[in-house]
Coordinates of C-alpha atoms in Angstrom, one line a residue:
X71 CA 144.4 3.9 127.4
X72 CA 141.3 2.4 126.0
X73 CA 141.5 0.4 122.8
X74 CA 139.4 2.9 120.9
X75 CA 141.6 5.8 122.0
X76 CA 144.7 3.9 120.7
X77 CA 143.1 3.3 117.4
X78 CA 142.1 7.0 117.1
X79 CA 145.7 8.0 117.8
X80 CA 147.1 5.6 115.2
X81 CA 144.7 7.0 112.6
X82 CA 145.8 10.6 113.5
X83 CA 149.5 9.7 113.2
X84 CA 148.9 8.0 109.9
X85 CA 147.1 11.1 108.6
X86 CA 150.3 13.1 109.2
X87 CA 152.4 11.1 106.8
X88 CA 152.2 9.9 103.2
X89 CA 152.9 6.3 104.2
X90 CA 155.0 4.3 106.7
X91 CA 158.2 4.9 104.7
X92 CA 158.2 8.5 106.0
X93 CA 158.8 7.3 109.6
X94 CA 160.7 4.0 109.3
X95 CA 163.9 3.9 111.3
X96 CA 167.0 5.2 109.6
X97 CA 168.6 1.8 110.1
X98 CA 165.7 0.0 108.4
X99 CA 165.8 2.5 105.5
X100 CA 169.5 2.2 104.9
X101 CA 169.2 -1.6 105.0
X102 CA 166.4 -1.6 102.5
X103 CA 168.2 0.9 100.1
X104 CA 171.4 -1.1 100.2
X105 CA 169.6 -4.3 99.6
X106 CA 167.9 -2.8 96.5
X107 CA 171.2 -1.4 95.2
X108 CA 172.9 -4.5 93.8
X109 CA 169.6 -5.6 92.3
X110 CA 169.2 -2.2 90.5
X111 CA 172.8 -2.3 89.3
X112 CA 172.4 -5.8 87.9
X113 CA 169.1 -4.7 86.3
X114 CA 170.8 -1.6 84.8
X115 CA 173.6 -3.7 83.3
X116 CA 171.2 -6.2 81.9
X117 CA 168.6 -3.8 80.4
X118 CA 170.3 -0.5 79.7
X119 CA 173.2 -0.8 77.3
X120 CA 174.8 2.5 78.2
X121 CA 174.8 1.7 81.9
X122 CA 176.2 -1.8 81.0
X123 CA 179.1 -0.1 79.3
X124 CA 179.8 2.4 82.1
X125 CA 179.6 -0.3 84.8
X126 CA 181.3 -3.0 82.8
X127 CA 183.9 -3.7 85.4
X128 CA 181.4 -3.6 88.3
X129 CA 180.2 -6.8 90.1
X130 CA 176.6 -5.8 91.3
X131 CA 176.6 -8.3 94.2
X132 CA 179.6 -6.6 95.7
X133 CA 178.0 -3.1 95.8
X134 CA 176.3 -3.5 99.1
X135 CA 177.6 -0.4 101.0
X136 CA 177.9 3.3 100.5
X137 CA 181.6 2.9 100.3
X138 CA 181.3 0.5 97.4
X139 CA 178.8 2.8 95.7
X140 CA 181.2 5.7 96.1
X141 CA 183.8 3.7 94.1
X142 CA 181.6 3.7 91.0
X143 CA 181.9 6.4 88.4
X144 CA 179.6 9.5 88.5
X145 CA 177.5 10.0 85.4
X146 CA 177.4 13.7 84.8
X147 CA 174.9 15.2 82.5
X148 CA 177.2 17.5 80.6
X149 CA 179.9 14.9 80.1
X150 CA 179.1 11.2 79.5
X151 CA 175.3 11.5 79.5
X152 CA 174.9 14.1 76.8
X153 CA 177.7 12.8 74.7
X154 CA 176.0 9.4 74.6
X155 CA 172.6 11.0 73.9
X156 CA 174.1 12.7 70.9
X157 CA 174.8 9.2 69.5
X158 CA 171.2 7.9 69.9
X159 CA 169.5 6.0 67.1
X160 CA 165.8 5.7 66.1
X161 CA 166.0 2.1 67.5
X162 CA 167.3 3.4 70.8
X163 CA 166.2 7.0 71.3
X164 CA 167.3 7.0 74.9
X165 CA 170.9 6.2 74.0
X166 CA 171.0 3.1 76.1
X167 CA 170.1 4.6 79.4
X168 CA 166.5 3.5 79.6
X169 CA 165.4 -0.1 80.3
X170 CA 162.2 0.3 78.3
X171 CA 161.5 1.3 74.7
X172 CA 158.5 1.0 72.3
X173 CA 160.1 -1.0 69.6
X174 CA 163.1 -3.2 68.8
X175 CA 164.0 -6.8 69.3
X176 CA 164.5 -8.1 72.9
X177 CA 163.6 -4.9 74.7
X178 CA 161.2 -4.4 77.6
X179 CA 158.1 -2.5 76.3
X180 CA 156.4 0.0 78.5
X181 CA 157.1 3.5 77.3
X182 CA 153.9 5.6 77.9
X183 CA 155.3 9.0 76.9
X184 CA 158.5 10.4 75.6
X185 CA 159.8 13.8 76.8
X186 CA 162.4 16.2 75.4
X187 CA 164.5 18.3 77.7
X188 CA 167.0 21.0 76.6
X189 CA 170.0 19.4 74.8
X190 CA 167.9 17.9 73.3
X191 CA 167.7 14.9 75.7
X192 CA 164.9 12.3 75.4
X193 CA 163.5 10.7 78.6
X194 CA 160.9 7.9 79.0
X195 CA 157.8 7.7 81.1
X196 CA 156.8 4.2 82.1
X197 CA 153.5 2.8 83.3
X198 CA 154.2 3.2 87.0
X199 CA 151.5 5.7 87.9
X200 CA 153.3 8.3 90.1
X201 CA 156.4 7.6 87.9
X202 CA 158.6 10.3 89.5
X203 CA 157.1 10.1 93.0
X204 CA 155.8 13.7 93.3
X205 CA 152.8 12.7 95.4
X206 CA 154.9 12.5 98.6
X207 CA 155.9 16.2 98.2
X208 CA 152.3 17.2 97.5
X209 CA 151.1 15.5 100.6
X210 CA 153.7 17.2 102.7
X211 CA 152.5 20.5 101.2
X212 CA 149.0 19.8 102.5
X213 CA 147.3 18.6 99.3
X214 CA 144.4 16.2 100.1
X215 CA 142.3 13.8 98.1
X216 CA 139.5 15.7 96.4
X217 CA 141.4 18.9 96.0
X218 CA 141.5 20.6 92.6
X219 CA 145.1 21.3 91.6
X220 CA 145.9 24.0 89.1
X221 CA 149.1 22.7 87.3
X222 CA 151.0 25.5 85.6
X223 CA 154.1 23.4 84.8
X224 CA 154.6 22.8 81.1
X225 CA 152.9 19.9 79.3
X226 CA 154.8 20.7 76.1
X227 CA 157.9 18.7 75.4
X228 CA 159.3 18.6 78.9
X229 CA 158.1 16.2 81.7
X230 CA 157.4 18.7 84.5
X231 CA 153.6 19.0 83.9
X232 CA 153.2 15.2 83.6
X233 CA 155.3 14.5 86.7
X234 CA 153.1 16.8 88.8
X235 CA 149.9 15.6 87.3
X236 CA 150.8 11.9 88.0
X237 CA 151.5 12.7 91.6
X238 CA 148.3 14.7 92.1
X239 CA 146.2 11.9 90.6
X240 CA 148.0 9.3 92.7
X241 CA 147.0 11.4 95.7
X242 CA 143.4 11.4 94.7
X243 CA 143.3 15.0 93.5
X244 CA 141.7 16.4 90.4
X245 CA 143.9 18.4 88.0
X246 CA 143.5 21.4 85.7
X247 CA 146.3 21.2 83.1
X248 CA 147.1 24.9 82.9
X249 CA 150.6 24.6 81.5
X250 CA 152.6 27.7 80.7
X251 CA 151.5 31.0 79.1
X252 CA 147.9 32.1 78.3
X253 CA 147.9 33.9 81.6
X254 CA 144.4 35.5 81.1
X255 CA 142.9 32.2 80.2
X256 CA 144.5 30.5 83.2
X257 CA 143.3 33.2 85.5
X258 CA 139.7 32.9 84.1
X259 CA 139.8 29.2 84.9
X260 CA 141.2 29.8 88.4
X261 CA 138.4 32.3 89.2
X262 CA 135.7 30.0 87.7
X263 CA 136.9 26.7 89.1
X264 CA 138.3 27.9 92.5
X265 CA 141.2 25.4 92.9
X266 CA 142.6 25.0 96.4
X267 CA 146.1 24.0 95.2
X268 CA 148.7 25.3 92.8
X269 CA 151.8 23.6 91.4
X270 CA 154.3 25.5 89.2
X271 CA 157.0 28.1 89.6
X272 CA 156.7 30.7 92.3
X273 CA 157.3 33.5 89.8
X274 CA 154.3 32.5 87.7
X275 CA 152.1 32.3 90.8
X276 CA 153.1 35.9 91.6
X277 CA 152.2 36.9 88.0
X278 CA 148.8 35.3 88.4
X279 CA 148.2 37.3 91.7
X280 CA 149.3 40.5 90.1
X281 CA 147.2 40.0 87.0
X282 CA 144.2 39.2 89.1
X283 CA 144.6 42.4 91.1
X284 CA 145.0 44.4 87.9
X285 CA 141.7 43.0 86.7
X286 CA 139.9 43.9 90.0
X287 CA 139.7 40.4 91.5
X288 CA 139.6 40.8 95.3
X289 CA 140.9 37.3 96.2
X290 CA 142.4 34.2 94.7
X291 CA 141.2 30.7 95.8
X292 CA 144.6 29.1 96.4
X293 CA 145.3 28.0 99.9
X294 CA 148.2 25.6 99.2
X295 CA 151.0 25.5 96.7
X296 CA 154.0 23.3 95.8
X297 CA 156.6 25.2 93.8
X298 CA 159.7 24.2 92.0
X299 CA 161.9 25.0 89.1
X300 CA 163.5 28.1 90.5
X301 CA 164.7 29.6 93.8
X302 CA 162.1 30.1 96.5
X303 CA 163.5 32.6 99.0
X304 CA 161.9 33.4 102.3
X305 CA 160.7 36.8 101.0
X306 CA 158.7 35.0 98.3
X307 CA 157.2 32.5 100.7
X308 CA 156.1 35.4 103.0
X309 CA 154.7 37.4 100.1
X310 CA 152.4 34.4 99.2
X311 CA 151.5 33.8 102.9
X312 CA 150.3 37.4 103.1
X313 CA 147.9 36.5 100.3
X314 CA 146.6 33.4 102.0
X315 CA 148.8 30.8 100.3
X316 CA 150.8 28.3 102.3
X317 CA 153.6 27.4 99.8
X318 CA 156.2 24.7 100.0
X319 CA 159.0 23.9 97.7
X320 CA 160.4 20.7 96.3
X321 CA 163.6 19.8 94.4
X322 CA 163.4 17.5 91.4
X323 CA 165.0 16.9 88.1
X324 CA 163.6 15.5 84.9
X325 CA 166.1 12.6 85.0
X326 CA 165.5 11.2 88.5
X327 CA 162.3 12.9 89.6
X328 CA 161.7 14.0 93.2
X329 CA 164.9 14.3 95.2
X330 CA 163.7 16.3 98.3
X331 CA 160.8 18.2 99.6
X332 CA 159.9 20.8 102.2
X333 CA 157.9 20.0 105.3
X334 CA 156.0 22.1 107.9
X335 CA 159.0 23.0 110.1
X336 CA 160.7 24.7 107.1
X337 CA 164.1 23.3 108.1
X338 CA 165.7 22.1 104.9
X339 CA 164.3 19.5 102.5
X340 CA 163.6 15.9 103.4
X341 CA 165.0 13.3 100.9
X342 CA 162.6 11.2 99.0
X343 CA 162.3 7.5 99.7
X344 CA 162.9 6.1 96.2
X345 CA 166.5 7.2 95.7
X346 CA 170.0 7.0 97.2
X347 CA 171.6 10.4 97.6
X348 CA 175.2 11.3 98.0
X349 CA 176.9 14.7 98.3
X350 CA 180.3 14.6 96.6
X351 CA 183.2 17.0 96.1
X352 CA 182.6 18.9 92.8
X353 CA 184.6 17.4 90.0
X354 CA 185.0 14.0 91.8
X355 CA 182.9 11.1 93.0
X356 CA 184.2 11.4 96.6
X357 CA 181.6 11.9 99.3
X358 CA 182.1 14.9 101.5
X359 CA 181.6 14.9 105.3
X360 CA 178.1 15.7 106.6
X361 CA 177.5 19.4 106.5
X362 CA 180.0 20.1 103.7
X363 CA 178.6 21.6 100.5
X364 CA 179.1 19.4 97.4
X365 CA 177.3 18.1 94.3
X366 CA 174.1 16.1 94.6
X367 CA 174.5 12.7 93.1
X368 CA 171.5 10.4 92.9
X369 CA 171.1 6.7 92.3
X370 CA 167.6 6.1 91.0
X371 CA 165.7 2.9 92.0
X372 CA 163.3 3.4 89.1
X373 CA 163.5 0.2 87.1
X374 CA 162.4 1.9 83.8
X375 CA 165.2 4.5 84.0
X376 CA 168.0 3.0 86.1
X377 CA 170.5 5.9 86.4
X378 CA 173.4 4.9 88.8
X379 CA 175.3 7.8 90.5
X380 CA 173.7 10.5 88.3
X381 CA 175.4 13.8 88.9
X382 CA 172.7 16.5 89.0
X383 CA 175.2 19.4 88.8
X384 CA 173.5 21.0 91.8
X385 CA 175.1 22.0 95.1
X386 CA 173.7 21.2 98.5
X387 CA 174.7 19.8 101.9
X388 CA 173.3 17.4 104.4
X389 CA 171.8 18.9 107.5
X390 CA 172.4 17.3 110.9
X391 CA 169.7 15.6 112.9
X392 CA 166.1 14.5 112.1
X393 CA 163.3 16.6 110.7
X394 CA 161.0 18.1 113.4
X395 CA 158.0 16.9 111.4
X396 CA 158.8 13.3 112.5
X397 CA 160.0 12.2 109.1
X398 CA 163.2 10.2 109.6
X399 CA 165.0 10.5 106.3
X400 CA 168.0 12.8 106.0
X401 CA 167.6 16.4 105.1
X402 CA 169.5 18.7 102.7
X403 CA 169.8 22.4 102.7
X404 CA 168.1 22.8 99.3
X405 CA 169.6 24.2 96.1
X406 CA 172.8 26.1 96.7
X407 CA 174.0 26.7 93.2
X408 CA 175.7 24.8 90.4
X409 CA 178.6 22.4 90.8
X410 CA 180.0 22.9 87.3
X411 CA 182.5 25.7 87.8
X412 CA 184.7 24.9 84.8
X413 CA 186.1 28.1 83.3
X414 CA 188.7 29.0 80.6
X415 CA 191.9 30.8 81.5
X416 CA 194.3 31.9 78.7
X417 CA 192.6 29.4 76.3
X418 CA 192.9 26.5 78.8
X419 CA 189.9 24.9 80.6
X420 CA 190.3 24.8 84.4
X421 CA 187.8 22.6 86.3
X422 CA 187.0 21.5 89.8
X423 CA 188.3 18.0 89.1
X424 CA 191.8 19.5 88.7
X425 CA 191.6 21.2 92.1
X426 CA 190.3 18.0 93.6
X427 CA 193.4 16.2 92.2
X428 CA 195.6 18.9 93.9
X429 CA 194.0 18.0 97.2
X430 CA 194.5 14.3 96.6
X431 CA 198.2 14.9 96.0
X432 CA 198.7 17.1 99.1
X433 CA 196.8 15.4 101.9
X434 CA 197.9 18.0 104.5
X435 CA 195.6 20.5 102.9
X436 CA 192.0 21.1 103.9
X437 CA 189.6 23.2 101.8
X438 CA 190.8 24.7 98.6
X439 CA 189.6 27.5 96.4
X440 CA 191.2 28.7 93.1
X441 CA 190.5 32.5 92.6
X442 CA 190.9 33.8 89.1
X443 CA 191.3 37.5 88.3
X444 CA 191.3 38.8 91.8
X445 CA 194.0 41.1 93.2
X446 CA 197.2 39.3 94.3
X447 CA 200.4 40.2 96.0
X448 CA 202.6 40.1 92.9
X449 CA 200.3 40.3 89.8
X450 CA 197.7 42.5 88.3
X451 CA 197.0 40.3 85.2
X452 CA 193.3 39.8 84.7
X453 CA 193.8 36.0 84.2
X454 CA 196.0 35.6 87.3
X455 CA 195.3 32.5 89.4
X456 CA 195.8 32.2 93.1
X457 CA 195.1 29.0 95.0
X458 CA 193.8 29.7 98.5
X459 CA 194.6 26.7 100.7
X460 CA 193.6 25.9 104.2
X461 CA 196.5 24.3 106.0
X462 CA 197.5 23.9 109.7
X463 CA 201.3 23.8 109.0
X464 CA 202.2 25.7 105.8
X465 CA 205.7 26.5 104.7
X466 CA 207.5 27.9 101.6
X467 CA 208.4 24.4 100.3
X468 CA 204.8 23.3 100.4
X469 CA 203.8 26.5 98.5
X470 CA 206.3 25.8 95.8
X471 CA 205.2 22.2 95.5
X472 CA 201.6 23.3 95.3
X473 CA 202.3 25.9 92.5
X474 CA 204.2 23.2 90.7
X475 CA 201.3 20.7 91.0
X476 CA 198.7 23.3 89.7
X477 CA 200.9 24.1 86.7
X478 CA 201.4 20.4 85.9
X479 CA 197.6 19.8 86.0
X480 CA 196.4 23.0 84.3
X481 CA 199.5 24.1 82.3
X482 CA 199.1 27.5 83.9
X483 CA 201.1 29.5 86.5
X484 CA 199.5 30.0 89.9
X485 CA 200.3 31.7 93.1
X486 CA 199.5 30.1 96.4
X487 CA 198.1 31.7 99.5
X488 CA 197.7 29.7 102.7
X489 CA 194.9 30.4 105.2
X490 CA 194.0 28.9 108.5
X491 CA 191.7 25.9 108.9
X492 CA 188.0 26.9 108.7
X493 CA 188.8 30.2 106.9
X494 CA 187.3 29.5 103.5
X495 CA 183.5 29.5 103.3
X496 CA 181.6 26.2 103.2
X497 CA 179.7 27.0 100.0
X498 CA 180.9 24.4 97.6
X499 CA 182.7 26.9 95.5
X500 CA 186.0 25.4 94.3
X501 CA 186.8 27.9 91.5
X502 CA 185.9 31.6 92.0
X503 CA 186.1 33.6 88.8
X504 CA 186.3 37.3 89.6
X505 CA 186.9 38.5 86.0
X506 CA 184.4 40.9 84.5
X507 CA 182.0 39.2 82.1
X508 CA 182.5 39.9 78.4

């Protein structure tokens, strides 16, 4: 092959990916992430007081493997994170989780903006440009330098609008800050400015199309879209495609930014390069086998907001094999529901962590599911509990021991029903509450 032809092919391949990180070998990626991990933990302990408290007993230089990472506590939003945020002070509005602030002695400066999420929770934006790494997802969705992006995520209080704008600007796009609401004004801007790209929720994009049709507009200018913030089923994607929009989805949170994004093959979501992701059994910090549904736990390598083992509360699962797009990072199935399945039975809270403890005490069991309020062989009580347990060699004595363990942990009576291995669905559901809502 001639030298010129080789150069042309290299440029073509480079155009397919955001950068070389998209296609580095999995071994190289894992080595780089695990090399960054102890440095990030040491940084978090030194600069973020809340993380220093949580990780007080942790020696950063010893956390150099996934197994060592899995031994650290999970920081869950509705447990330790929000309770500490409730104790924030004017001097430390981020309750010790951020490594940057805008005032105070001996702190790293660098807060560019402060956001408020429901709770309320306060989150910092540093000076890192694409601070939550959304540009990679936009590139995979076909956004190109010079495109005009209509951004309909909120610019008010919450970070979504700013996150998407930062990514678009990093990619070399121009941005119209539409925000939320004012549908007629946004539609007027769309028809006047003719943006090629849309970012926002899929439902609002549908509203824009329907409002345009009601006003007699024959076509909308969007050709590409990156959507997030809600479910994006195939029927919604097909509806938009029929109207000329090639829409992709991404999964992100206000706390850790981009987690995963969709690519052209539409086979799951590829993990972002700036984080370490684990899938753990709900209510625990224990990683599940590949393919098993569990809670998404993220360790952020962002130096400004160094969250270590942050539990998102979302369910997903790792998909086998590489992405057909050529990207080499692992893929997940996308959002599969919420991991927090805690419920109240007869005045007592029952949570996934208690069912996980049952499994730890009875290693012969496989998958477990506690069903509340369904029909059972001996009870019709609306709050009746029945533990469905996969087991290859069940017997009456094991059933009695299981019922005793559940009662010890929950203070509630429970029936036990054994099923064969592989019988219970792989959907991450540990507690199934069948009682009618009140």
